[in-house]
Structure formats: C-alpha cells, structure tokens
C-alpha cells in the first residue's frame, strides 16, 4: 500500500481536508504521507507514490469488445437471408452467442469489475434488468403499437410487414457500442489515476475529475449516435434515437459505477427503469377489462402525445439522469479509483 491508496481509504472513511487540518496537515494527501512514513516496513521505503495501475491497451480486450457487434451483424445478416422455420433457431442461437460475447467483454479490460468484487445476488439482478431493458429496446415499441391496434395476434417474426415490428437497428448499434464504451471506461480510469497522482487535495481531484467524467460520457453518446445513424441507414430502418441513446447512457453509467465498486445504485435504478417499461404494455392490456379503462389512460395519453418512443425514453432517460448525478458525486472521489475500491 502506498500514500495514494491510504488517502483514498481515508476519504472513503469520511476524512476530508478539513479533518486533516485538525491534525496540522494541509490536506488528506499530506496526512496519508505521514501515516505511510510512520508504518514500519521491512523493505525499502518509496518516497514518491507510484501511479496507480490502469488497464493496458491489449489486443485481447479490444477484440472482445468488438466481438458482440460482429456477431450481432452476422446474426442480422443471417435473418435477412433466411425464411420460414429456420429463422427461429437462428435468432435464438444468435442471441445466445451475442450474450456470451457481451459477458466475455465485461470480464476483461476496462469494463471488468474485477474478480470477487460483485456479490452474486447483485450481479444476477443487474444482468436480469439489463436483459429486460435490451429486450424492450428490441421488441417493446412494436408490442405497444400492436396492443394499441388490438393485438398482438401472433409472435414477432422479424419481417418488415409484421404488425409486431422488431427494432433491429438500435439493437445492433448497442452491441457495436461495447467498443466505444470500453474505450471511454479506459479513458476515465487512466485520466483519474493521472489526476490522483498530480492532485494535492481531495477538492482539487474532484474538480479535475468531474469534467473528465462528463467528457467521456459525452464522447460515448457521440459514438452511439454515429452508430445509430449508420445502422439505421444500413438496415433501412429508423434509428430510434431517443430510446436508444437514453438506454445506452443508462447502461454505460451503470457499468462505470459497477467497475468502480458502487453496485447497489445501478441494480436499483435499472430495476425501476425495467419495471416502468414493463408496466406500460401491462396497463394497456389491463385497460381492456370491463371497468378498468382508467388503468390504460396514462400510457394512452403519453403515447398519443409523444409516440411509443416516449415510454422507454422517459424511463431510461430519468434513470440515466439519476445515475449521472450519483456518478458525479461518487466517481469523482479519490476512493472510487483506489485499487481496493470504496466501501458502500
């Protein structure tokens, strides 16, 4: 352990620069250096803290982050070239392959939370809510339109003339976005570690890290917007910007918080967003029961005013804004970027 890790640990315990001043130190970093100097060690002392380790730009994790998008494109190409009963096993196999590729991308490189850092229950909840949100991005808008038209009478087939339409373009763009998400996570980690070494106070570090976090977040949104435009043009579909951008922002912020040892807020916010999206079609169907038309009125009014895209955009947008505020408070602290993480 070096003075930087000690300073991060002190901050995680609630010790601020003002507290350090009571012990006649100008800031927490100075207090950490004295604590480090007072602890006896067998080896040689290190007068200057070493930079914290950040994920290196390895070819392995670069390929892993590209793999979900490549498999997603291959599956969509196969669905466009096949017809009839062969489409269903191809779609199921493709979803499984893409899911495994995304899991591999999240276990290596900047998007990895590290071995043993995520409790099993929290990890399971995060995966379940993420799958629900991605499933709604693929099928949710079409389901709402089918319910409003009196259906759905059949399951979606993926055909362009199917009453229950499938949004392939945003789904492909989100799988391709694994690569820019990893790059943004790497930029945040590397930049935060450089600022941690160069800062002489917790307030200085927070002030320097906040624009870094906002900059990497904006960079990801710009990359996702470009991918949505390209996928929409290639597939001759709508890009679905409102729902796809808000969902992408929500998933990135949830992953960044998980990577930096803040796990409870993401699983809670993801669960609320998924439940909100699931409630929209459920309320429309419940409104068909005798005397229950009032249940469908809020969703019906929202869809009539802003369209079906307003449901996921409102749910994911509100959730993403909540996580962004939480990230600006937690990911700009020195303790979030310590190797051991911050206690929750």
mmCIF file of C-alpha atoms in Angstrom:
data_model
loop_
_atom_site.group_PDB
_atom_site.id
_atom_site.type_symbol
_atom_site.label_atom_id
_atom_site.label_comp_id
_atom_site.label_asym_id
_atom_site.label_seq_id
_atom_site.Cartn_x
_atom_site.Cartn_y
_atom_site.Cartn_z
ATOM 1 C CA UNK A 1 0.000 0.000 0.000
ATOM 2 C CA UNK A 2 1.297 3.474 -0.890
ATOM 3 C CA UNK A 3 0.243 7.003 0.198
ATOM 4 C CA UNK A 4 -2.263 7.295 -2.662
ATOM 5 C CA UNK A 5 -4.140 4.194 -1.519
ATOM 6 C CA UNK A 6 -4.054 5.432 2.077
ATOM 7 C CA UNK A 7 -5.508 8.784 1.016
ATOM 8 C CA UNK A 8 -8.293 7.047 -0.898
ATOM 9 C CA UNK A 9 -9.053 4.871 2.097
ATOM 10 C CA UNK A 10 -9.164 7.868 4.425
ATOM 11 C CA UNK A 11 -11.588 9.629 2.123
ATOM 12 C CA UNK A 12 -13.765 6.518 1.958
ATOM 13 C CA UNK A 13 -13.932 6.645 5.780
ATOM 14 C CA UNK A 14 -15.215 10.226 5.632
ATOM 15 C CA UNK A 15 -11.974 12.055 6.456
ATOM 16 C CA UNK A 16 -11.789 15.300 4.478
ATOM 17 C CA UNK A 17 -9.201 18.030 4.049
ATOM 18 C CA UNK A 18 -10.888 19.938 6.862
ATOM 19 C CA UNK A 19 -10.490 16.957 9.179
ATOM 20 C CA UNK A 20 -6.840 16.638 8.184
ATOM 21 C CA UNK A 21 -6.304 20.294 9.089
ATOM 22 C CA UNK A 22 -7.211 19.468 12.701
ATOM 23 C CA UNK A 23 -4.134 17.215 12.742
ATOM 24 C CA UNK A 24 -1.994 20.053 11.372
ATOM 25 C CA UNK A 25 -1.911 18.785 7.790
ATOM 26 C CA UNK A 26 -2.848 20.844 4.760
ATOM 27 C CA UNK A 27 -4.907 18.029 3.159
ATOM 28 C CA UNK A 28 -5.669 14.301 3.284
ATOM 29 C CA UNK A 29 -2.775 13.527 0.935
ATOM 30 C CA UNK A 30 -0.290 15.045 3.403
ATOM 31 C CA UNK A 31 -1.843 13.092 6.267
ATOM 32 C CA UNK A 32 -1.615 9.896 4.223
ATOM 33 C CA UNK A 33 2.074 10.508 3.532
ATOM 34 C CA UNK A 34 2.786 10.857 7.249
ATOM 35 C CA UNK A 35 0.831 7.700 8.058
ATOM 36 C CA UNK A 36 2.750 5.861 5.372
ATOM 37 C CA UNK A 37 6.057 7.135 6.779
ATOM 38 C CA UNK A 38 5.152 6.131 10.357
ATOM 39 C CA UNK A 39 4.361 2.494 9.487
ATOM 40 C CA UNK A 40 7.452 0.249 9.842
ATOM 41 C CA UNK A 41 8.307 -1.857 6.795
ATOM 42 C CA UNK A 42 10.927 -4.470 6.081
ATOM 43 C CA UNK A 43 11.551 -3.302 2.520
ATOM 44 C CA UNK A 44 12.868 -0.004 1.278
ATOM 45 C CA UNK A 45 10.545 2.950 1.533
ATOM 46 C CA UNK A 46 9.157 4.709 -1.509
ATOM 47 C CA UNK A 47 9.444 8.468 -1.133
ATOM 48 C CA UNK A 48 7.138 9.170 -4.043
ATOM 49 C CA UNK A 49 3.841 7.439 -4.772
ATOM 50 C CA UNK A 50 3.701 5.331 -7.895
ATOM 51 C CA UNK A 51 0.947 5.843 -10.456
ATOM 52 C CA UNK A 52 -1.977 3.521 -9.948
ATOM 53 C CA UNK A 53 -2.293 0.684 -12.412
ATOM 54 C CA UNK A 54 -4.857 1.158 -15.205
ATOM 55 C CA UNK A 55 -5.965 -1.342 -17.848
ATOM 56 C CA UNK A 56 -3.430 -1.549 -20.639
ATOM 57 C CA UNK A 57 -4.417 -1.297 -24.278
ATOM 58 C CA UNK A 58 -4.220 -5.008 -25.025
ATOM 59 C CA UNK A 59 -5.335 -6.623 -28.255
ATOM 60 C CA UNK A 60 -7.319 -9.233 -26.296
ATOM 61 C CA UNK A 61 -9.855 -6.862 -24.759
ATOM 62 C CA UNK A 62 -10.049 -4.770 -27.928
ATOM 63 C CA UNK A 63 -11.115 -7.870 -29.863
ATOM 64 C CA UNK A 64 -13.508 -8.889 -27.102
ATOM 65 C CA UNK A 65 -15.292 -5.535 -27.194
ATOM 66 C CA UNK A 66 -15.637 -5.780 -30.989
ATOM 67 C CA UNK A 67 -16.965 -9.351 -30.875
ATOM 68 C CA UNK A 68 -20.593 -8.566 -29.786
ATOM 69 C CA UNK A 69 -21.075 -6.157 -32.674
ATOM 70 C CA UNK A 70 -19.545 -8.549 -35.189
ATOM 71 C CA UNK A 71 -21.769 -11.407 -34.025
ATOM 72 C CA UNK A 72 -24.822 -9.131 -33.979
ATOM 73 C CA UNK A 73 -24.185 -8.087 -37.569
ATOM 74 C CA UNK A 74 -23.712 -11.729 -38.586
ATOM 75 C CA UNK A 75 -26.988 -12.755 -36.937
ATOM 76 C CA UNK A 76 -28.931 -9.942 -38.629
ATOM 77 C CA UNK A 77 -27.427 -10.859 -41.984
ATOM 78 C CA UNK A 78 -28.490 -14.455 -41.443
ATOM 79 C CA UNK A 79 -32.029 -13.411 -40.522
ATOM 80 C CA UNK A 80 -32.286 -11.328 -43.672
ATOM 81 C CA UNK A 81 -31.177 -14.263 -45.832
ATOM 82 C CA UNK A 82 -33.342 -16.970 -44.244
ATOM 83 C CA UNK A 83 -37.093 -17.542 -44.215
ATOM 84 C CA UNK A 84 -39.631 -19.751 -42.557
ATOM 85 C CA UNK A 85 -38.941 -22.048 -39.624
ATOM 86 C CA UNK A 86 -35.164 -21.698 -39.830
ATOM 87 C CA UNK A 87 -35.359 -18.097 -38.580
ATOM 88 C CA UNK A 88 -36.332 -19.009 -35.002
ATOM 89 C CA UNK A 89 -33.365 -21.307 -34.177
ATOM 90 C CA UNK A 90 -31.039 -18.853 -35.894
ATOM 91 C CA UNK A 91 -32.394 -15.981 -33.804
ATOM 92 C CA UNK A 92 -32.177 -17.946 -30.542
ATOM 93 C CA UNK A 93 -28.667 -19.160 -31.294
ATOM 94 C CA UNK A 94 -27.593 -15.682 -32.309
ATOM 95 C CA UNK A 95 -28.959 -14.128 -29.116
ATOM 96 C CA UNK A 96 -27.088 -16.718 -27.057
ATOM 97 C CA UNK A 97 -23.853 -16.072 -28.949
ATOM 98 C CA UNK A 98 -24.154 -12.294 -28.582
ATOM 99 C CA UNK A 99 -24.952 -12.664 -24.881
ATOM 100 C CA UNK A 100 -21.873 -14.791 -24.304
ATOM 101 C CA UNK A 101 -19.742 -12.301 -26.256
ATOM 102 C CA UNK A 102 -21.017 -9.402 -24.147
ATOM 103 C CA UNK A 103 -20.313 -11.403 -20.992
ATOM 104 C CA UNK A 104 -16.755 -12.035 -22.169
ATOM 105 C CA UNK A 105 -16.282 -8.322 -22.924
ATOM 106 C CA UNK A 106 -17.424 -7.444 -19.404
ATOM 107 C CA UNK A 107 -14.995 -9.883 -17.788
ATOM 108 C CA UNK A 108 -11.817 -8.481 -19.346
ATOM 109 C CA UNK A 109 -10.404 -4.995 -19.803
ATOM 110 C CA UNK A 110 -11.773 -1.619 -18.670
ATOM 111 C CA UNK A 111 -15.373 -2.850 -18.363
ATOM 112 C CA UNK A 112 -14.420 -5.634 -15.934
ATOM 113 C CA UNK A 113 -15.362 -5.172 -12.302
ATOM 114 C CA UNK A 114 -12.579 -7.447 -11.105
ATOM 115 C CA UNK A 115 -12.762 -10.934 -9.600
ATOM 116 C CA UNK A 116 -14.795 -11.255 -6.448
ATOM 117 C CA UNK A 117 -15.923 -7.614 -6.323
ATOM 118 C CA UNK A 118 -19.601 -8.092 -7.204
ATOM 119 C CA UNK A 119 -21.893 -10.071 -4.920
ATOM 120 C CA UNK A 120 -23.737 -12.882 -6.693
ATOM 121 C CA UNK A 121 -27.177 -11.521 -5.913
ATOM 122 C CA UNK A 122 -26.329 -8.020 -7.127
ATOM 123 C CA UNK A 123 -24.722 -9.343 -10.306
ATOM 124 C CA UNK A 124 -27.747 -11.521 -11.063
ATOM 125 C CA UNK A 125 -30.131 -8.606 -10.565
ATOM 126 C CA UNK A 126 -28.084 -6.338 -12.798
ATOM 127 C CA UNK A 127 -27.968 -8.943 -15.583
ATOM 128 C CA UNK A 128 -31.706 -9.627 -15.338
ATOM 129 C CA UNK A 129 -32.726 -5.974 -15.512
ATOM 130 C CA UNK A 130 -30.266 -5.308 -18.343
ATOM 131 C CA UNK A 131 -31.729 -8.168 -20.373
ATOM 132 C CA UNK A 132 -35.239 -6.803 -19.784
ATOM 133 C CA UNK A 133 -34.206 -3.333 -20.974
ATOM 134 C CA UNK A 134 -32.471 -4.709 -24.067
ATOM 135 C CA UNK A 135 -35.465 -6.923 -24.804
ATOM 136 C CA UNK A 136 -37.755 -3.910 -24.661
ATOM 137 C CA UNK A 137 -35.438 -1.978 -26.973
ATOM 138 C CA UNK A 138 -35.774 -4.822 -29.481
ATOM 139 C CA UNK A 139 -39.490 -5.611 -29.136
ATOM 140 C CA UNK A 140 -41.148 -3.048 -26.853
ATOM 141 C CA UNK A 141 -42.192 -0.304 -29.273
ATOM 142 C CA UNK A 142 -43.619 -2.857 -31.696
ATOM 143 C CA UNK A 143 -45.535 -4.518 -28.859
ATOM 144 C CA UNK A 144 -47.076 -1.199 -27.809
ATOM 145 C CA UNK A 145 -48.183 -0.454 -31.355
ATOM 146 C CA UNK A 146 -49.622 -3.947 -31.727
ATOM 147 C CA UNK A 147 -51.576 -3.612 -28.455
ATOM 148 C CA UNK A 148 -52.936 -0.236 -29.478
ATOM 149 C CA UNK A 149 -54.064 -1.783 -32.775
ATOM 150 C CA UNK A 150 -55.987 -4.517 -30.949
ATOM 151 C CA UNK A 151 -53.324 -7.235 -30.948
ATOM 152 C CA UNK A 152 -50.937 -8.827 -30.778
ATOM 153 C CA UNK A 153 -52.345 -11.899 -32.505
ATOM 154 C CA UNK A 154 -49.031 -13.656 -33.212
ATOM 155 C CA UNK A 155 -45.433 -13.603 -32.061
ATOM 156 C CA UNK A 156 -42.986 -11.330 -33.900
ATOM 157 C CA UNK A 157 -41.348 -12.813 -36.994
ATOM 158 C CA UNK A 158 -38.917 -10.021 -37.810
ATOM 159 C CA UNK A 159 -40.481 -9.471 -41.232
ATOM 160 C CA UNK A 160 -40.818 -5.826 -42.365
ATOM 161 C CA UNK A 161 -44.610 -6.175 -42.814
ATOM 162 C CA UNK A 162 -45.181 -7.849 -39.449
ATOM 163 C CA UNK A 163 -47.684 -5.950 -37.224
ATOM 164 C CA UNK A 164 -45.329 -6.546 -34.287
ATOM 165 C CA UNK A 165 -42.191 -4.859 -35.618
ATOM 166 C CA UNK A 166 -38.703 -5.582 -34.342
ATOM 167 C CA UNK A 167 -36.201 -2.716 -33.897
ATOM 168 C CA UNK A 168 -33.007 -4.265 -35.263
ATOM 169 C CA UNK A 169 -31.070 -1.025 -35.840
ATOM 170 C CA UNK A 170 -30.825 0.140 -32.193
ATOM 171 C CA UNK A 171 -30.095 -3.411 -31.030
ATOM 172 C CA UNK A 172 -27.179 -3.707 -33.462
ATOM 173 C CA UNK A 173 -25.905 -0.238 -32.566
ATOM 174 C CA UNK A 174 -25.918 -1.074 -28.854
ATOM 175 C CA UNK A 175 -23.882 -4.240 -29.417
ATOM 176 C CA UNK A 176 -21.413 -2.302 -31.545
ATOM 177 C CA UNK A 177 -21.248 0.327 -28.775
ATOM 178 C CA UNK A 178 -19.415 -2.127 -26.490
ATOM 179 C CA UNK A 179 -16.160 -0.992 -28.120
ATOM 180 C CA UNK A 180 -16.548 2.781 -27.530
ATOM 181 C CA UNK A 181 -17.884 2.042 -24.040
ATOM 182 C CA UNK A 182 -14.668 0.183 -23.211
ATOM 183 C CA UNK A 183 -12.534 2.988 -24.618
ATOM 184 C CA UNK A 184 -14.440 5.583 -22.589
ATOM 185 C CA UNK A 185 -14.056 3.483 -19.429
ATOM 186 C CA UNK A 186 -10.322 3.236 -20.115
ATOM 187 C CA UNK A 187 -10.026 6.997 -20.669
ATOM 188 C CA UNK A 188 -11.841 7.665 -17.401
ATOM 189 C CA UNK A 189 -9.671 5.247 -15.410
ATOM 190 C CA UNK A 190 -6.386 6.475 -16.926
ATOM 191 C CA UNK A 191 -7.296 10.146 -16.582
ATOM 192 C CA UNK A 192 -8.470 9.733 -12.986
ATOM 193 C CA UNK A 193 -5.246 7.973 -11.999
ATOM 194 C CA UNK A 194 -3.130 10.737 -13.546
ATOM 195 C CA UNK A 195 -5.134 13.363 -11.696
ATOM 196 C CA UNK A 196 -4.891 11.391 -8.470
ATOM 197 C CA UNK A 197 -1.092 11.439 -8.683
ATOM 198 C CA UNK A 198 -0.978 15.148 -9.528
ATOM 199 C CA UNK A 199 -3.596 16.390 -7.054
ATOM 200 C CA UNK A 200 -2.697 17.827 -3.655
ATOM 201 C CA UNK A 201 -6.188 17.770 -2.188
ATOM 202 C CA UNK A 202 -9.484 15.939 -2.441
ATOM 203 C CA UNK A 203 -11.295 19.024 -3.694
ATOM 204 C CA UNK A 204 -8.666 19.515 -6.386
ATOM 205 C CA UNK A 205 -9.084 15.927 -7.521
ATOM 206 C CA UNK A 206 -12.876 16.206 -7.636
ATOM 207 C CA UNK A 207 -12.737 19.464 -9.592
ATOM 208 C CA UNK A 208 -10.351 17.911 -12.120
ATOM 209 C CA UNK A 209 -12.223 14.612 -12.460
ATOM 210 C CA UNK A 210 -15.740 15.995 -12.942
ATOM 211 C CA UNK A 211 -15.102 17.390 -16.471
ATOM 212 C CA UNK A 212 -13.258 14.169 -17.315
ATOM 213 C CA UNK A 213 -16.319 12.117 -16.420
ATOM 214 C CA UNK A 214 -18.672 14.398 -18.338
ATOM 215 C CA UNK A 215 -16.314 14.434 -21.324
ATOM 216 C CA UNK A 216 -16.075 10.658 -21.576
ATOM 217 C CA UNK A 217 -19.852 10.384 -21.156
ATOM 218 C CA UNK A 218 -20.425 12.872 -23.990
ATOM 219 C CA UNK A 219 -17.863 11.050 -26.143
ATOM 220 C CA UNK A 220 -19.769 7.786 -25.750
ATOM 221 C CA UNK A 221 -23.074 9.441 -26.644
ATOM 222 C CA UNK A 222 -21.494 10.913 -29.781
ATOM 223 C CA UNK A 223 -20.147 7.486 -30.771
ATOM 224 C CA UNK A 224 -23.507 5.826 -30.121
ATOM 225 C CA UNK A 225 -25.310 8.490 -32.173
ATOM 226 C CA UNK A 226 -22.988 7.790 -35.095
ATOM 227 C CA UNK A 227 -23.541 4.038 -34.779
ATOM 228 C CA UNK A 228 -27.318 4.507 -34.685
ATOM 229 C CA UNK A 229 -27.219 6.582 -37.854
ATOM 230 C CA UNK A 230 -25.033 4.035 -39.656
ATOM 231 C CA UNK A 231 -27.106 1.043 -38.549
ATOM 232 C CA UNK A 232 -30.372 2.752 -39.459
ATOM 233 C CA UNK A 233 -29.058 3.584 -42.921
ATOM 234 C CA UNK A 234 -27.636 0.082 -43.467
ATOM 235 C CA UNK A 235 -30.810 -1.706 -42.350
ATOM 236 C CA UNK A 236 -33.208 0.869 -43.877
ATOM 237 C CA UNK A 237 -34.896 1.368 -40.501
ATOM 238 C CA UNK A 238 -35.467 4.189 -38.108
ATOM 239 C CA UNK A 239 -32.533 4.898 -35.814
ATOM 240 C CA UNK A 240 -34.786 5.261 -32.720
ATOM 241 C CA UNK A 241 -32.519 7.920 -31.259
ATOM 242 C CA UNK A 242 -34.482 8.859 -28.082
ATOM 243 C CA UNK A 243 -34.903 5.357 -26.677
ATOM 244 C CA UNK A 244 -31.525 4.017 -27.850
ATOM 245 C CA UNK A 245 -29.464 6.967 -26.610
ATOM 246 C CA UNK A 246 -31.112 7.032 -23.187
ATOM 247 C CA UNK A 247 -30.707 3.254 -22.840
ATOM 248 C CA UNK A 248 -27.061 3.409 -23.919
ATOM 249 C CA UNK A 249 -26.367 6.211 -21.452
ATOM 250 C CA UNK A 250 -28.064 4.258 -18.660
ATOM 251 C CA UNK A 251 -26.102 1.068 -19.342
ATOM 252 C CA UNK A 252 -22.768 2.898 -19.574
ATOM 253 C CA UNK A 253 -23.263 4.752 -16.294
ATOM 254 C CA UNK A 254 -24.419 1.571 -14.559
ATOM 255 C CA UNK A 255 -21.324 -0.264 -15.763
ATOM 256 C CA UNK A 256 -18.945 2.540 -14.779
ATOM 257 C CA UNK A 257 -20.388 2.598 -11.279
ATOM 258 C CA UNK A 258 -20.092 -1.184 -11.030
ATOM 259 C CA UNK A 259 -16.494 -1.143 -12.256
ATOM 260 C CA UNK A 260 -15.611 1.444 -9.617
ATOM 261 C CA UNK A 261 -17.180 -0.536 -6.761
ATOM 262 C CA UNK A 262 -20.567 1.207 -6.496
ATOM 263 C CA UNK A 263 -23.018 -1.603 -7.185
ATOM 264 C CA UNK A 264 -26.257 -1.006 -5.303
ATOM 265 C CA UNK A 265 -27.438 2.141 -7.095
ATOM 266 C CA UNK A 266 -27.137 0.614 -10.611
ATOM 267 C CA UNK A 267 -29.152 -2.502 -9.802
ATOM 268 C CA UNK A 268 -31.852 -0.431 -8.103
ATOM 269 C CA UNK A 269 -32.150 2.139 -10.897
ATOM 270 C CA UNK A 270 -32.024 -0.493 -13.650
ATOM 271 C CA UNK A 271 -34.796 -2.392 -11.898
ATOM 272 C CA UNK A 272 -37.022 0.678 -11.656
ATOM 273 C CA UNK A 273 -36.482 1.500 -15.346
ATOM 274 C CA UNK A 274 -37.246 -2.078 -16.435
ATOM 275 C CA UNK A 275 -40.367 -2.213 -14.256
ATOM 276 C CA UNK A 276 -41.584 1.092 -15.691
ATOM 277 C CA UNK A 277 -41.199 -0.164 -19.259
ATOM 278 C CA UNK A 278 -42.923 -3.455 -18.447
ATOM 279 C CA UNK A 279 -45.811 -1.609 -16.787
ATOM 280 C CA UNK A 280 -46.714 0.284 -19.990
ATOM 281 C CA UNK A 281 -47.971 -2.667 -22.094
ATOM 282 C CA UNK A 282 -49.351 -4.367 -18.974
ATOM 283 C CA UNK A 283 -51.529 -1.345 -18.199
ATOM 284 C CA UNK A 284 -52.755 -1.147 -21.795
ATOM 285 C CA UNK A 285 -53.813 -4.800 -21.699
ATOM 286 C CA UNK A 286 -55.383 -4.397 -18.253
ATOM 287 C CA UNK A 287 -57.362 -1.449 -19.587
ATOM 288 C CA UNK A 288 -59.290 -3.815 -21.848
ATOM 289 C CA UNK A 289 -61.000 -5.408 -18.837
ATOM 290 C CA UNK A 290 -64.508 -4.142 -18.028
ATOM 291 C CA UNK A 291 -64.381 -1.058 -15.838
ATOM 292 C CA UNK A 292 -60.551 -0.841 -15.980
ATOM 293 C CA UNK A 293 -60.128 1.639 -18.808
ATOM 294 C CA UNK A 294 -58.655 4.152 -16.351
ATOM 295 C CA UNK A 295 -55.572 1.933 -15.977
ATOM 296 C CA UNK A 296 -54.599 2.499 -19.615
ATOM 297 C CA UNK A 297 -55.304 6.236 -19.622
ATOM 298 C CA UNK A 298 -51.821 7.461 -18.524
ATOM 299 C CA UNK A 299 -49.998 5.313 -21.064
ATOM 300 C CA UNK A 300 -52.540 6.078 -23.779
ATOM 301 C CA UNK A 301 -52.191 9.818 -23.210
ATOM 302 C CA UNK A 302 -48.387 9.622 -23.228
ATOM 303 C CA UNK A 303 -48.320 7.610 -26.456
ATOM 304 C CA UNK A 304 -50.901 9.835 -28.159
ATOM 305 C CA UNK A 305 -48.843 12.931 -27.323
ATOM 306 C CA UNK A 306 -45.251 11.783 -27.830
ATOM 307 C CA UNK A 307 -45.468 8.396 -29.548
ATOM 308 C CA UNK A 308 -44.437 4.932 -28.404
ATOM 309 C CA UNK A 309 -40.791 6.037 -28.108
ATOM 310 C CA UNK A 310 -41.728 8.247 -25.161
ATOM 311 C CA UNK A 311 -42.162 5.262 -22.816
ATOM 312 C CA UNK A 312 -38.576 3.903 -22.973
ATOM 313 C CA UNK A 313 -37.119 7.388 -23.436
ATOM 314 C CA UNK A 314 -38.818 8.633 -20.274
ATOM 315 C CA UNK A 315 -37.996 5.532 -18.227
ATOM 316 C CA UNK A 316 -34.360 5.202 -19.316
ATOM 317 C CA UNK A 317 -33.768 8.960 -19.503
ATOM 318 C CA UNK A 318 -34.896 9.514 -15.929
ATOM 319 C CA UNK A 319 -32.852 6.538 -14.751
ATOM 320 C CA UNK A 320 -29.760 7.705 -16.645
ATOM 321 C CA UNK A 321 -30.056 11.206 -15.196
ATOM 322 C CA UNK A 322 -30.319 9.721 -11.708
ATOM 323 C CA UNK A 323 -27.175 7.638 -12.220
ATOM 324 C CA UNK A 324 -25.337 10.598 -13.751
ATOM 325 C CA UNK A 325 -25.991 12.687 -10.639
ATOM 326 C CA UNK A 326 -24.876 9.761 -8.484
ATOM 327 C CA UNK A 327 -21.761 9.241 -10.625
ATOM 328 C CA UNK A 328 -20.791 12.911 -10.380
ATOM 329 C CA UNK A 329 -20.880 12.537 -6.606
ATOM 330 C CA UNK A 330 -19.138 9.155 -6.301
ATOM 331 C CA UNK A 331 -16.869 8.645 -9.321
ATOM 332 C CA UNK A 332 -15.153 11.989 -8.745
ATOM 333 C CA UNK A 333 -13.871 10.857 -5.340
ATOM 334 C CA UNK A 334 -10.361 9.521 -4.942
ATOM 335 C CA UNK A 335 -11.621 6.431 -3.119
ATOM 336 C CA UNK A 336 -13.552 5.300 -6.225
ATOM 337 C CA UNK A 337 -10.291 4.923 -8.160
ATOM 338 C CA UNK A 338 -8.260 3.152 -5.496
ATOM 339 C CA UNK A 339 -7.337 -0.472 -6.274
ATOM 340 C CA UNK A 340 -9.454 -1.753 -3.388
ATOM 341 C CA UNK A 341 -12.449 0.451 -4.176
ATOM 342 C CA UNK A 342 -14.715 2.369 -1.856
ATOM 343 C CA UNK A 343 -16.909 0.780 0.741
ATOM 344 C CA UNK A 344 -20.592 1.239 0.168
#
